[in-house]
């Protein structure tokens, strides 16, 4: 990292730009949160962005916020690549976790719906005239 | 931070950390990664149960109160304030870390103090919210809020809400305690004597992680 420079002039210039980028990240995070809350209110008032679309936006914006916190506030962006990768690659497991478990939950719900007593009406079988004559 | 990075440097030849960070900081990163899996497991369990339910309570009609506003319907306002407080305390924390790089002891103490104030403010908000929900009849094993389709909801909603926000609140609490310990050391001059403020960076990482988890909790419980 750059703060190994010890010349006083460098120090000040670096200090200013670092503080600036901290506040820039703050404003980005605040704006994203305000957009999220704004969209939620828009949906409450008008029902405009449909629920599925809205949820997709929320998840996308959440990941964006997470990126800014980890990269800027936690300075992971300034670490060397090997460290970044040892942290991020294991987290890829989450992709599988989320897909697998939510799929499981959804299929559970469908089974619940289908197997509820009385829910799947026995498909009324039209008695066929041709078959069933003394075959059994 | 230890040495200048040159293109020809042999990272794995020994003599220095191949990750260019101290042992403590590296282990803090790995701890946070494991903690991310803990929170991830809780949130995914919540998601699975929610996906498997035919209907679920509407967060906007559950979390609609603001302290001192009585029965006014204000969805999202209070939790937005809580989010703002936590983001703000993350900013003061990163400013403290930055002041530590500059070896400016007074500034470190100032920003750490503000971070602690922010953490306590967040915990107070959460305490109010929990108390309010408790008085509405919600607790582990009790859920007074109906599903969106009008049917009686199971207690899954409140169980997950109190467990996950509670686990997060516990992290905030331990973060505040760690920050207080570090602030005491800063004031004592421990790090000035040691020659660096890396401990501030380590608790800073933990504190930002707590903020990071809140970002996901906020989305999963209040927005979706």
Tab-separated table of N, CA and C in Angstrom, chain A residues 1 3-4 11-12 14-16 18-19 22-23 26 29-30 33 36-37 40-41 43-44 51 54-56 58-59 61-63 65-67 69-70 72-76 79-80 82-84 86-88 90-94 97-98 101-110 112-113, chain B residues 1-5 11-12 17-21 25-26 29-30 32-33 36-41 44 47-55 58 60 74-77 80 83-84 87-88 90-91 94-95 97-98 101-102 111 201 204-206 208-209 211-212 215-216 218-219 223-224:
chain	number	residue	atom	x	y	z
A	1	UNK	N	0.830	-1.213	0.000
A	1	UNK	CA	0.000	0.000	0.000
A	1	UNK	C	0.853	1.246	0.000
A	3	UNK	N	0.950	3.940	1.699
A	3	UNK	CA	1.359	4.753	2.843
A	3	UNK	C	2.752	4.408	3.343
A	4	UNK	N	3.496	3.613	2.575
A	4	UNK	CA	4.886	3.416	2.939
A	4	UNK	C	5.730	4.632	2.538
A	11	UNK	N	2.335	12.297	2.019
A	11	UNK	CA	1.430	11.885	3.079
A	11	UNK	C	0.135	12.679	3.030
A	12	UNK	N	0.271	13.997	2.923
A	12	UNK	CA	-0.911	14.851	2.936
A	12	UNK	C	-1.777	14.620	1.714
A	14	UNK	N	-1.916	12.000	-0.122
A	14	UNK	CA	-2.523	10.682	-0.027
A	14	UNK	C	-3.687	10.709	0.955
A	15	UNK	N	-3.474	11.392	2.072
A	15	UNK	CA	-4.487	11.499	3.096
A	15	UNK	C	-5.781	12.084	2.532
A	16	UNK	N	-5.622	13.177	1.756
A	16	UNK	CA	-6.791	13.829	1.180
A	16	UNK	C	-7.552	12.905	0.248
A	18	UNK	N	-7.488	9.655	0.091
A	18	UNK	CA	-8.090	8.518	0.795
A	18	UNK	C	-9.389	8.938	1.475
A	19	UNK	N	-9.342	10.089	2.163
A	19	UNK	CA	-10.554	10.564	2.841
A	19	UNK	C	-11.661	10.812	1.829
A	22	UNK	N	-13.248	7.612	0.826
A	22	UNK	CA	-14.117	7.089	1.889
A	22	UNK	C	-15.495	7.740	1.808
A	23	UNK	N	-15.486	9.072	1.673
A	23	UNK	CA	-16.783	9.765	1.630
A	23	UNK	C	-17.545	9.471	0.355
A	26	UNK	N	-19.233	6.325	0.963
A	26	UNK	CA	-20.379	6.574	1.843
A	26	UNK	C	-21.583	7.061	1.032
A	29	UNK	N	-23.139	4.267	-1.017
A	29	UNK	CA	-23.937	3.341	-0.203
A	29	UNK	C	-25.260	3.978	0.199
A	30	UNK	N	-25.188	5.261	0.570
A	30	UNK	CA	-26.404	5.951	1.001
A	30	UNK	C	-27.385	6.048	-0.162
A	33	UNK	N	-29.064	2.747	-0.896
A	33	UNK	CA	-30.100	2.449	0.095
A	33	UNK	C	-31.347	3.291	-0.162
A	36	UNK	N	-33.257	1.897	-2.998
A	36	UNK	CA	-33.988	0.688	-2.582
A	36	UNK	C	-35.278	1.060	-1.856
A	37	UNK	N	-35.139	1.965	-0.873
A	37	UNK	CA	-36.313	2.342	-0.091
A	37	UNK	C	-37.321	3.068	-0.988
A	40	UNK	N	-39.173	0.590	-2.990
A	40	UNK	CA	-40.131	-0.137	-2.151
A	40	UNK	C	-41.392	0.702	-1.961
A	41	UNK	N	-41.210	2.003	-1.738
A	41	UNK	CA	-42.377	2.880	-1.566
A	41	UNK	C	-43.165	3.013	-2.865
A	43	UNK	N	-43.439	0.823	-5.102
A	43	UNK	CA	-44.209	-0.405	-5.265
A	43	UNK	C	-45.439	-0.394	-4.352
A	44	UNK	N	-45.264	0.123	-3.114
A	44	UNK	CA	-46.387	0.165	-2.183
A	44	UNK	C	-47.492	1.077	-2.693
A	51	UNK	N	-43.444	-7.450	-8.352
A	51	UNK	CA	-42.728	-8.024	-7.216
A	51	UNK	C	-41.450	-8.768	-7.630
A	54	UNK	N	-38.860	-6.300	-8.901
A	54	UNK	CA	-38.378	-5.510	-7.768
A	54	UNK	C	-37.381	-6.315	-6.934
A	55	UNK	N	-37.723	-7.579	-6.653
A	55	UNK	CA	-36.831	-8.414	-5.853
A	55	UNK	C	-35.488	-8.609	-6.545
A	56	UNK	N	-35.525	-8.773	-7.874
A	56	UNK	CA	-34.276	-8.923	-8.616
A	56	UNK	C	-33.425	-7.663	-8.462
A	58	UNK	N	-33.547	-5.529	-5.955
A	58	UNK	CA	-33.069	-5.472	-4.568
A	58	UNK	C	-31.837	-6.352	-4.370
A	59	UNK	N	-31.896	-7.569	-4.895
A	59	UNK	CA	-30.766	-8.477	-4.711
A	59	UNK	C	-29.530	-7.924	-5.422
A	61	UNK	N	-28.820	-4.751	-6.112
A	61	UNK	CA	-28.298	-3.582	-5.393
A	61	UNK	C	-27.603	-4.000	-4.095
A	62	UNK	N	-28.125	-5.067	-3.454
A	62	UNK	CA	-27.495	-5.555	-2.217
A	62	UNK	C	-26.082	-6.053	-2.499
A	63	UNK	N	-25.935	-6.810	-3.587
A	63	UNK	CA	-24.615	-7.316	-3.938
A	63	UNK	C	-23.675	-6.150	-4.262
A	65	UNK	N	-23.846	-3.131	-3.000
A	65	UNK	CA	-23.466	-2.525	-1.716
A	65	UNK	C	-22.389	-3.349	-1.034
A	66	UNK	N	-22.577	-4.683	-1.051
A	66	UNK	CA	-21.589	-5.574	-0.432
A	66	UNK	C	-20.230	-5.369	-1.090
A	67	UNK	N	-20.225	-5.236	-2.420
A	67	UNK	CA	-18.963	-5.022	-3.126
A	67	UNK	C	-18.272	-3.755	-2.625
A	69	UNK	N	-18.631	-2.167	0.241
A	69	UNK	CA	-18.164	-2.286	1.627
A	69	UNK	C	-16.864	-3.094	1.673
A	70	UNK	N	-16.854	-4.241	0.971
A	70	UNK	CA	-15.686	-5.123	1.053
A	70	UNK	C	-14.488	-4.508	0.330
A	72	UNK	N	-13.924	-1.251	-0.662
A	72	UNK	CA	-13.463	0.079	-0.248
A	72	UNK	C	-13.235	0.174	1.259
A	73	UNK	N	-14.266	-0.169	2.045
A	73	UNK	CA	-14.129	-0.006	3.496
A	73	UNK	C	-13.157	-1.026	4.084
A	74	UNK	N	-13.227	-2.268	3.580
A	74	UNK	CA	-12.355	-3.301	4.132
A	74	UNK	C	-11.043	-3.365	3.360
A	75	UNK	N	-10.884	-2.516	2.342
A	75	UNK	CA	-9.654	-2.404	1.560
A	75	UNK	C	-9.248	-3.718	0.896
A	76	UNK	N	-10.210	-4.611	0.652
A	76	UNK	CA	-9.818	-5.860	0.006
A	76	UNK	C	-9.313	-5.576	-1.405
A	79	UNK	N	-5.581	-5.260	-1.484
A	79	UNK	CA	-4.717	-6.384	-1.125
A	79	UNK	C	-4.208	-7.050	-2.402
A	80	UNK	N	-3.253	-7.983	-2.246
A	80	UNK	CA	-2.752	-8.615	-3.468
A	80	UNK	C	-3.703	-9.729	-3.896
A	82	UNK	N	-3.674	-12.874	-4.636
A	82	UNK	CA	-3.786	-14.172	-3.974
A	82	UNK	C	-4.711	-14.107	-2.764
A	83	UNK	N	-4.581	-13.050	-1.988
A	83	UNK	CA	-5.424	-12.916	-0.804
A	83	UNK	C	-6.868	-12.732	-1.216
A	84	UNK	N	-7.094	-11.871	-2.212
A	84	UNK	CA	-8.467	-11.637	-2.682
A	84	UNK	C	-9.105	-12.964	-3.087
A	86	UNK	N	-8.261	-16.106	-2.194
A	86	UNK	CA	-8.538	-17.093	-1.137
A	86	UNK	C	-9.788	-16.715	-0.359
A	87	UNK	N	-10.132	-15.437	-0.370
A	87	UNK	CA	-11.368	-15.050	0.312
A	87	UNK	C	-12.572	-15.276	-0.596
A	88	UNK	N	-12.452	-14.910	-1.846
A	88	UNK	CA	-13.637	-14.913	-2.708
A	88	UNK	C	-13.998	-16.289	-3.254
A	90	UNK	N	-13.841	-19.431	-2.001
A	90	UNK	CA	-14.731	-20.255	-1.169
A	90	UNK	C	-16.157	-19.715	-1.133
A	91	UNK	N	-16.292	-18.393	-1.247
A	91	UNK	CA	-17.635	-17.811	-1.174
A	91	UNK	C	-18.478	-18.178	-2.393
A	92	UNK	N	-17.819	-18.673	-3.448
A	92	UNK	CA	-18.579	-19.104	-4.623
A	92	UNK	C	-19.521	-20.258	-4.280
A	93	UNK	N	-19.182	-21.003	-3.199
A	93	UNK	CA	-20.076	-22.077	-2.755
A	93	UNK	C	-21.493	-21.563	-2.531
A	94	UNK	N	-21.581	-20.284	-2.169
A	94	UNK	CA	-22.901	-19.705	-1.909
A	94	UNK	C	-23.808	-19.787	-3.120
A	97	UNK	N	-25.250	-23.153	-2.893
A	97	UNK	CA	-26.142	-23.220	-1.736
A	97	UNK	C	-27.481	-22.573	-2.050
A	98	UNK	N	-27.402	-21.356	-2.565
A	98	UNK	CA	-28.640	-20.588	-2.744
A	98	UNK	C	-29.529	-21.259	-3.786
A	101	UNK	N	-30.849	-24.774	-2.363
A	101	UNK	CA	-31.798	-24.739	-1.263
A	101	UNK	C	-33.104	-24.053	-1.641
A	102	UNK	N	-33.022	-22.990	-2.440
A	102	UNK	CA	-34.263	-22.322	-2.804
A	102	UNK	C	-35.082	-23.211	-3.742
A	103	UNK	N	-34.392	-23.940	-4.615
A	103	UNK	CA	-35.089	-24.877	-5.500
A	103	UNK	C	-35.802	-25.935	-4.659
A	104	UNK	N	-35.082	-26.420	-3.647
A	104	UNK	CA	-35.642	-27.410	-2.735
A	104	UNK	C	-36.887	-26.869	-2.032
A	105	UNK	N	-36.759	-25.645	-1.514
A	105	UNK	CA	-37.886	-25.031	-0.813
A	105	UNK	C	-39.091	-24.894	-1.726
A	106	UNK	N	-38.834	-24.471	-2.966
A	106	UNK	CA	-39.920	-24.276	-3.910
A	106	UNK	C	-40.614	-25.593	-4.220
A	107	UNK	N	-39.813	-26.649	-4.391
A	107	UNK	CA	-40.434	-27.925	-4.733
A	107	UNK	C	-41.214	-28.477	-3.539
A	108	UNK	N	-40.730	-28.181	-2.355
A	108	UNK	CA	-41.426	-28.557	-1.126
A	108	UNK	C	-42.817	-27.899	-1.100
A	109	UNK	N	-42.816	-26.599	-1.460
A	109	UNK	CA	-44.090	-25.875	-1.473
A	109	UNK	C	-45.051	-26.493	-2.478
A	110	UNK	N	-44.538	-26.841	-3.653
A	110	UNK	CA	-45.402	-27.418	-4.676
A	110	UNK	C	-45.985	-28.744	-4.226
A	112	UNK	N	-46.469	-29.585	-1.138
A	112	UNK	CA	-47.450	-29.271	-0.114
A	112	UNK	C	-48.789	-28.910	-0.725
A	113	UNK	N	-48.723	-28.094	-1.776
A	113	UNK	CA	-49.953	-27.673	-2.457
A	113	UNK	C	-50.648	-28.887	-3.060
B	1	UNK	N	1.868	-3.681	2.888
B	1	UNK	CA	2.227	-2.555	3.741
B	1	UNK	C	3.650	-2.702	4.280
B	2	UNK	N	4.130	-3.948	4.315
B	2	UNK	CA	5.438	-4.155	4.926
B	2	UNK	C	6.568	-3.700	4.010
B	3	UNK	N	6.467	-4.124	2.777
B	3	UNK	CA	7.545	-3.789	1.860
B	3	UNK	C	6.945	-3.346	0.541
B	4	UNK	N	7.744	-2.626	-0.224
B	4	UNK	CA	7.264	-2.189	-1.529
B	4	UNK	C	7.128	-3.421	-2.427
B	5	UNK	N	6.069	-3.434	-3.218
B	5	UNK	CA	5.828	-4.569	-4.084
B	5	UNK	C	6.532	-4.342	-5.412
B	11	UNK	N	6.875	-14.282	-4.196
B	11	UNK	CA	5.991	-14.269	-3.027
B	11	UNK	C	6.104	-15.531	-2.197
B	12	UNK	N	6.373	-16.652	-2.838
B	12	UNK	CA	6.295	-17.912	-2.117
B	12	UNK	C	7.684	-18.457	-1.771
B	17	UNK	N	5.293	-12.659	4.296
B	17	UNK	CA	3.956	-13.211	4.060
B	17	UNK	C	3.635	-13.189	2.571
B	18	UNK	N	3.314	-14.346	1.989
B	18	UNK	CA	2.978	-14.367	0.570
B	18	UNK	C	1.713	-13.574	0.260
B	19	UNK	N	0.927	-13.275	1.289
B	19	UNK	CA	-0.270	-12.480	1.067
B	19	UNK	C	-0.022	-11.008	1.381
B	20	UNK	N	1.204	-10.682	1.758
B	20	UNK	CA	1.563	-9.297	2.032
B	20	UNK	C	0.736	-8.673	3.166
B	21	UNK	N	0.225	-9.524	4.077
B	21	UNK	CA	-0.441	-8.999	5.271
B	21	UNK	C	0.098	-9.739	6.480
B	25	UNK	N	-4.053	-10.112	10.600
B	25	UNK	CA	-5.034	-9.607	9.642
B	25	UNK	C	-5.556	-10.729	8.752
B	26	UNK	N	-4.632	-11.616	8.354
B	26	UNK	CA	-5.043	-12.744	7.509
B	26	UNK	C	-6.055	-13.616	8.252
B	29	UNK	N	-9.406	-12.130	8.362
B	29	UNK	CA	-10.118	-12.356	7.094
B	29	UNK	C	-10.718	-13.755	7.063
B	30	UNK	N	-9.948	-14.765	7.488
B	30	UNK	CA	-10.479	-16.129	7.440
B	30	UNK	C	-11.607	-16.321	8.448
B	32	UNK	N	-13.669	-14.004	9.329
B	32	UNK	CA	-14.841	-13.348	8.753
B	32	UNK	C	-15.455	-14.195	7.647
B	33	UNK	N	-14.598	-14.887	6.880
B	33	UNK	CA	-15.128	-15.749	5.837
B	33	UNK	C	-15.969	-16.867	6.464
B	36	UNK	N	-19.125	-15.508	7.601
B	36	UNK	CA	-20.017	-15.269	6.463
B	36	UNK	C	-20.801	-16.533	6.153
B	37	UNK	N	-20.140	-17.693	6.300
B	37	UNK	CA	-20.853	-18.951	6.054
B	37	UNK	C	-21.911	-19.200	7.126
B	38	UNK	N	-21.617	-18.821	8.373
B	38	UNK	CA	-22.620	-18.986	9.429
B	38	UNK	C	-23.861	-18.156	9.119
B	39	UNK	N	-23.630	-16.869	8.831
B	39	UNK	CA	-24.773	-16.013	8.511
B	39	UNK	C	-25.458	-16.477	7.228
B	40	UNK	N	-24.632	-16.902	6.259
B	40	UNK	CA	-25.194	-17.387	5.003
B	40	UNK	C	-26.107	-18.577	5.241
B	41	UNK	N	-25.655	-19.506	6.108
B	41	UNK	CA	-26.465	-20.687	6.395
B	41	UNK	C	-27.796	-20.282	7.016
B	44	UNK	N	-29.944	-18.611	4.318
B	44	UNK	CA	-30.425	-19.557	3.311
B	44	UNK	C	-31.504	-20.456	3.911
B	47	UNK	N	-34.512	-18.477	3.740
B	47	UNK	CA	-35.006	-18.436	2.359
B	47	UNK	C	-35.699	-19.736	1.980
B	48	UNK	N	-35.116	-20.868	2.396
B	48	UNK	CA	-35.703	-22.168	2.051
B	48	UNK	C	-37.098	-22.303	2.644
B	49	UNK	N	-37.203	-21.937	3.936
B	49	UNK	CA	-38.502	-22.058	4.603
B	49	UNK	C	-39.507	-21.093	3.984
B	50	UNK	N	-39.021	-19.904	3.634
B	50	UNK	CA	-39.942	-18.942	3.045
B	50	UNK	C	-40.413	-19.410	1.674
B	51	UNK	N	-39.487	-20.002	0.905
B	51	UNK	CA	-39.862	-20.526	-0.414
B	51	UNK	C	-40.822	-21.701	-0.284
B	52	UNK	N	-40.693	-22.448	0.819
B	52	UNK	CA	-41.523	-23.639	0.950
B	52	UNK	C	-42.893	-23.321	1.546
B	53	UNK	N	-43.096	-22.045	1.936
B	53	UNK	CA	-44.392	-21.693	2.524
B	53	UNK	C	-45.324	-21.178	1.433
B	54	UNK	N	-46.595	-21.549	1.562
B	54	UNK	CA	-47.527	-21.108	0.529
B	54	UNK	C	-47.813	-19.608	0.654
B	55	UNK	N	-47.702	-19.064	1.872
B	55	UNK	CA	-47.860	-17.617	2.047
B	55	UNK	C	-47.005	-17.175	3.224
B	58	UNK	N	-46.452	-9.987	5.351
B	58	UNK	CA	-45.916	-8.877	4.567
B	58	UNK	C	-45.051	-7.990	5.471
B	60	UNK	N	-43.923	-5.110	5.168
B	60	UNK	CA	-44.324	-3.710	5.260
B	60	UNK	C	-45.455	-3.469	6.244
B	74	UNK	N	-45.769	3.716	9.028
B	74	UNK	CA	-44.524	4.173	8.391
B	74	UNK	C	-43.616	2.990	8.078
B	75	UNK	N	-43.943	2.221	7.040
B	75	UNK	CA	-43.066	1.089	6.733
B	75	UNK	C	-41.690	1.561	6.318
B	76	UNK	N	-40.666	0.794	6.636
B	76	UNK	CA	-39.292	1.007	6.172
B	76	UNK	C	-38.564	2.201	6.758
B	77	UNK	N	-39.304	3.164	7.361
B	77	UNK	CA	-38.624	4.393	7.786
B	77	UNK	C	-37.624	4.109	8.904
B	80	UNK	N	-34.661	2.052	7.824
B	80	UNK	CA	-33.747	2.860	7.013
B	80	UNK	C	-32.845	3.691	7.903
B	83	UNK	N	-30.222	1.445	9.203
B	83	UNK	CA	-29.221	1.183	8.170
B	83	UNK	C	-28.282	2.364	8.038
B	84	UNK	N	-28.865	3.568	8.047
B	84	UNK	CA	-28.051	4.781	7.935
B	84	UNK	C	-27.058	4.861	9.095
B	87	UNK	N	-24.214	2.339	8.486
B	87	UNK	CA	-23.304	2.757	7.409
B	87	UNK	C	-22.418	3.896	7.912
B	88	UNK	N	-23.062	4.837	8.628
B	88	UNK	CA	-22.328	5.989	9.159
B	88	UNK	C	-21.215	5.513	10.117
B	90	UNK	N	-19.728	2.724	10.002
B	90	UNK	CA	-18.694	2.102	9.184
B	90	UNK	C	-17.759	3.173	8.626
B	91	UNK	N	-18.346	4.311	8.239
B	91	UNK	CA	-17.527	5.412	7.724
B	91	UNK	C	-16.589	5.926	8.802
B	94	UNK	N	-13.737	3.508	9.229
B	94	UNK	CA	-12.698	3.538	8.206
B	94	UNK	C	-11.867	4.826	8.338
B	95	UNK	N	-12.488	5.890	8.831
B	95	UNK	CA	-11.726	7.117	9.099
B	95	UNK	C	-10.746	6.899	10.252
B	97	UNK	N	-9.350	3.973	10.975
B	97	UNK	CA	-8.265	3.170	10.405
B	97	UNK	C	-7.303	4.062	9.636
B	98	UNK	N	-7.885	4.981	8.861
B	98	UNK	CA	-7.076	5.905	8.073
B	98	UNK	C	-6.202	6.785	8.981
B	101	UNK	N	-3.244	4.924	10.067
B	101	UNK	CA	-2.155	4.914	9.084
B	101	UNK	C	-1.313	6.177	9.200
B	102	UNK	N	-1.988	7.290	9.501
B	102	UNK	CA	-1.292	8.571	9.625
B	102	UNK	C	-0.625	8.696	11.000
B	111	UNK	N	-12.488	9.202	16.055
B	111	UNK	CA	-13.336	8.424	15.140
B	111	UNK	C	-13.790	7.118	15.772
B	201	UNK	N	-7.099	-1.615	12.540
B	201	UNK	CA	-7.503	-2.188	11.256
B	201	UNK	C	-8.237	-3.497	11.447
B	204	UNK	N	-11.501	-2.994	12.776
B	204	UNK	CA	-12.205	-2.313	11.688
B	204	UNK	C	-12.786	-3.313	10.705
B	205	UNK	N	-11.989	-4.326	10.353
B	205	UNK	CA	-12.480	-5.369	9.441
B	205	UNK	C	-13.723	-6.034	10.017
B	206	UNK	N	-13.642	-6.360	11.314
B	206	UNK	CA	-14.788	-7.004	11.968
B	206	UNK	C	-16.017	-6.094	11.911
B	208	UNK	N	-16.739	-3.651	9.817
B	208	UNK	CA	-17.308	-3.536	8.471
B	208	UNK	C	-18.080	-4.787	8.100
B	209	UNK	N	-17.590	-5.941	8.575
B	209	UNK	CA	-18.282	-7.188	8.296
B	209	UNK	C	-19.686	-7.175	8.903
B	211	UNK	N	-21.474	-4.577	9.387
B	211	UNK	CA	-22.253	-3.701	8.505
B	211	UNK	C	-22.671	-4.466	7.249
B	212	UNK	N	-21.732	-5.244	6.719
B	212	UNK	CA	-21.989	-6.040	5.517
B	212	UNK	C	-23.136	-7.021	5.741
B	215	UNK	N	-26.488	-5.356	5.670
B	215	UNK	CA	-26.960	-5.075	4.318
B	215	UNK	C	-27.821	-6.238	3.819
B	216	UNK	N	-27.365	-7.474	4.090
B	216	UNK	CA	-28.118	-8.648	3.641
B	216	UNK	C	-29.362	-8.880	4.505
B	218	UNK	N	-31.067	-6.610	6.055
B	218	UNK	CA	-31.990	-5.547	5.654
B	218	UNK	C	-32.760	-5.963	4.404
B	219	UNK	N	-32.042	-6.477	3.409
B	219	UNK	CA	-32.703	-6.896	2.175
B	219	UNK	C	-33.627	-8.087	2.431
B	223	UNK	N	-36.969	-5.823	2.816
B	223	UNK	CA	-37.271	-5.428	1.438
B	223	UNK	C	-37.985	-6.520	0.667
B	224	UNK	N	-37.465	-7.760	0.761
B	224	UNK	CA	-38.027	-8.819	-0.078
B	224	UNK	C	-39.419	-9.243	0.399
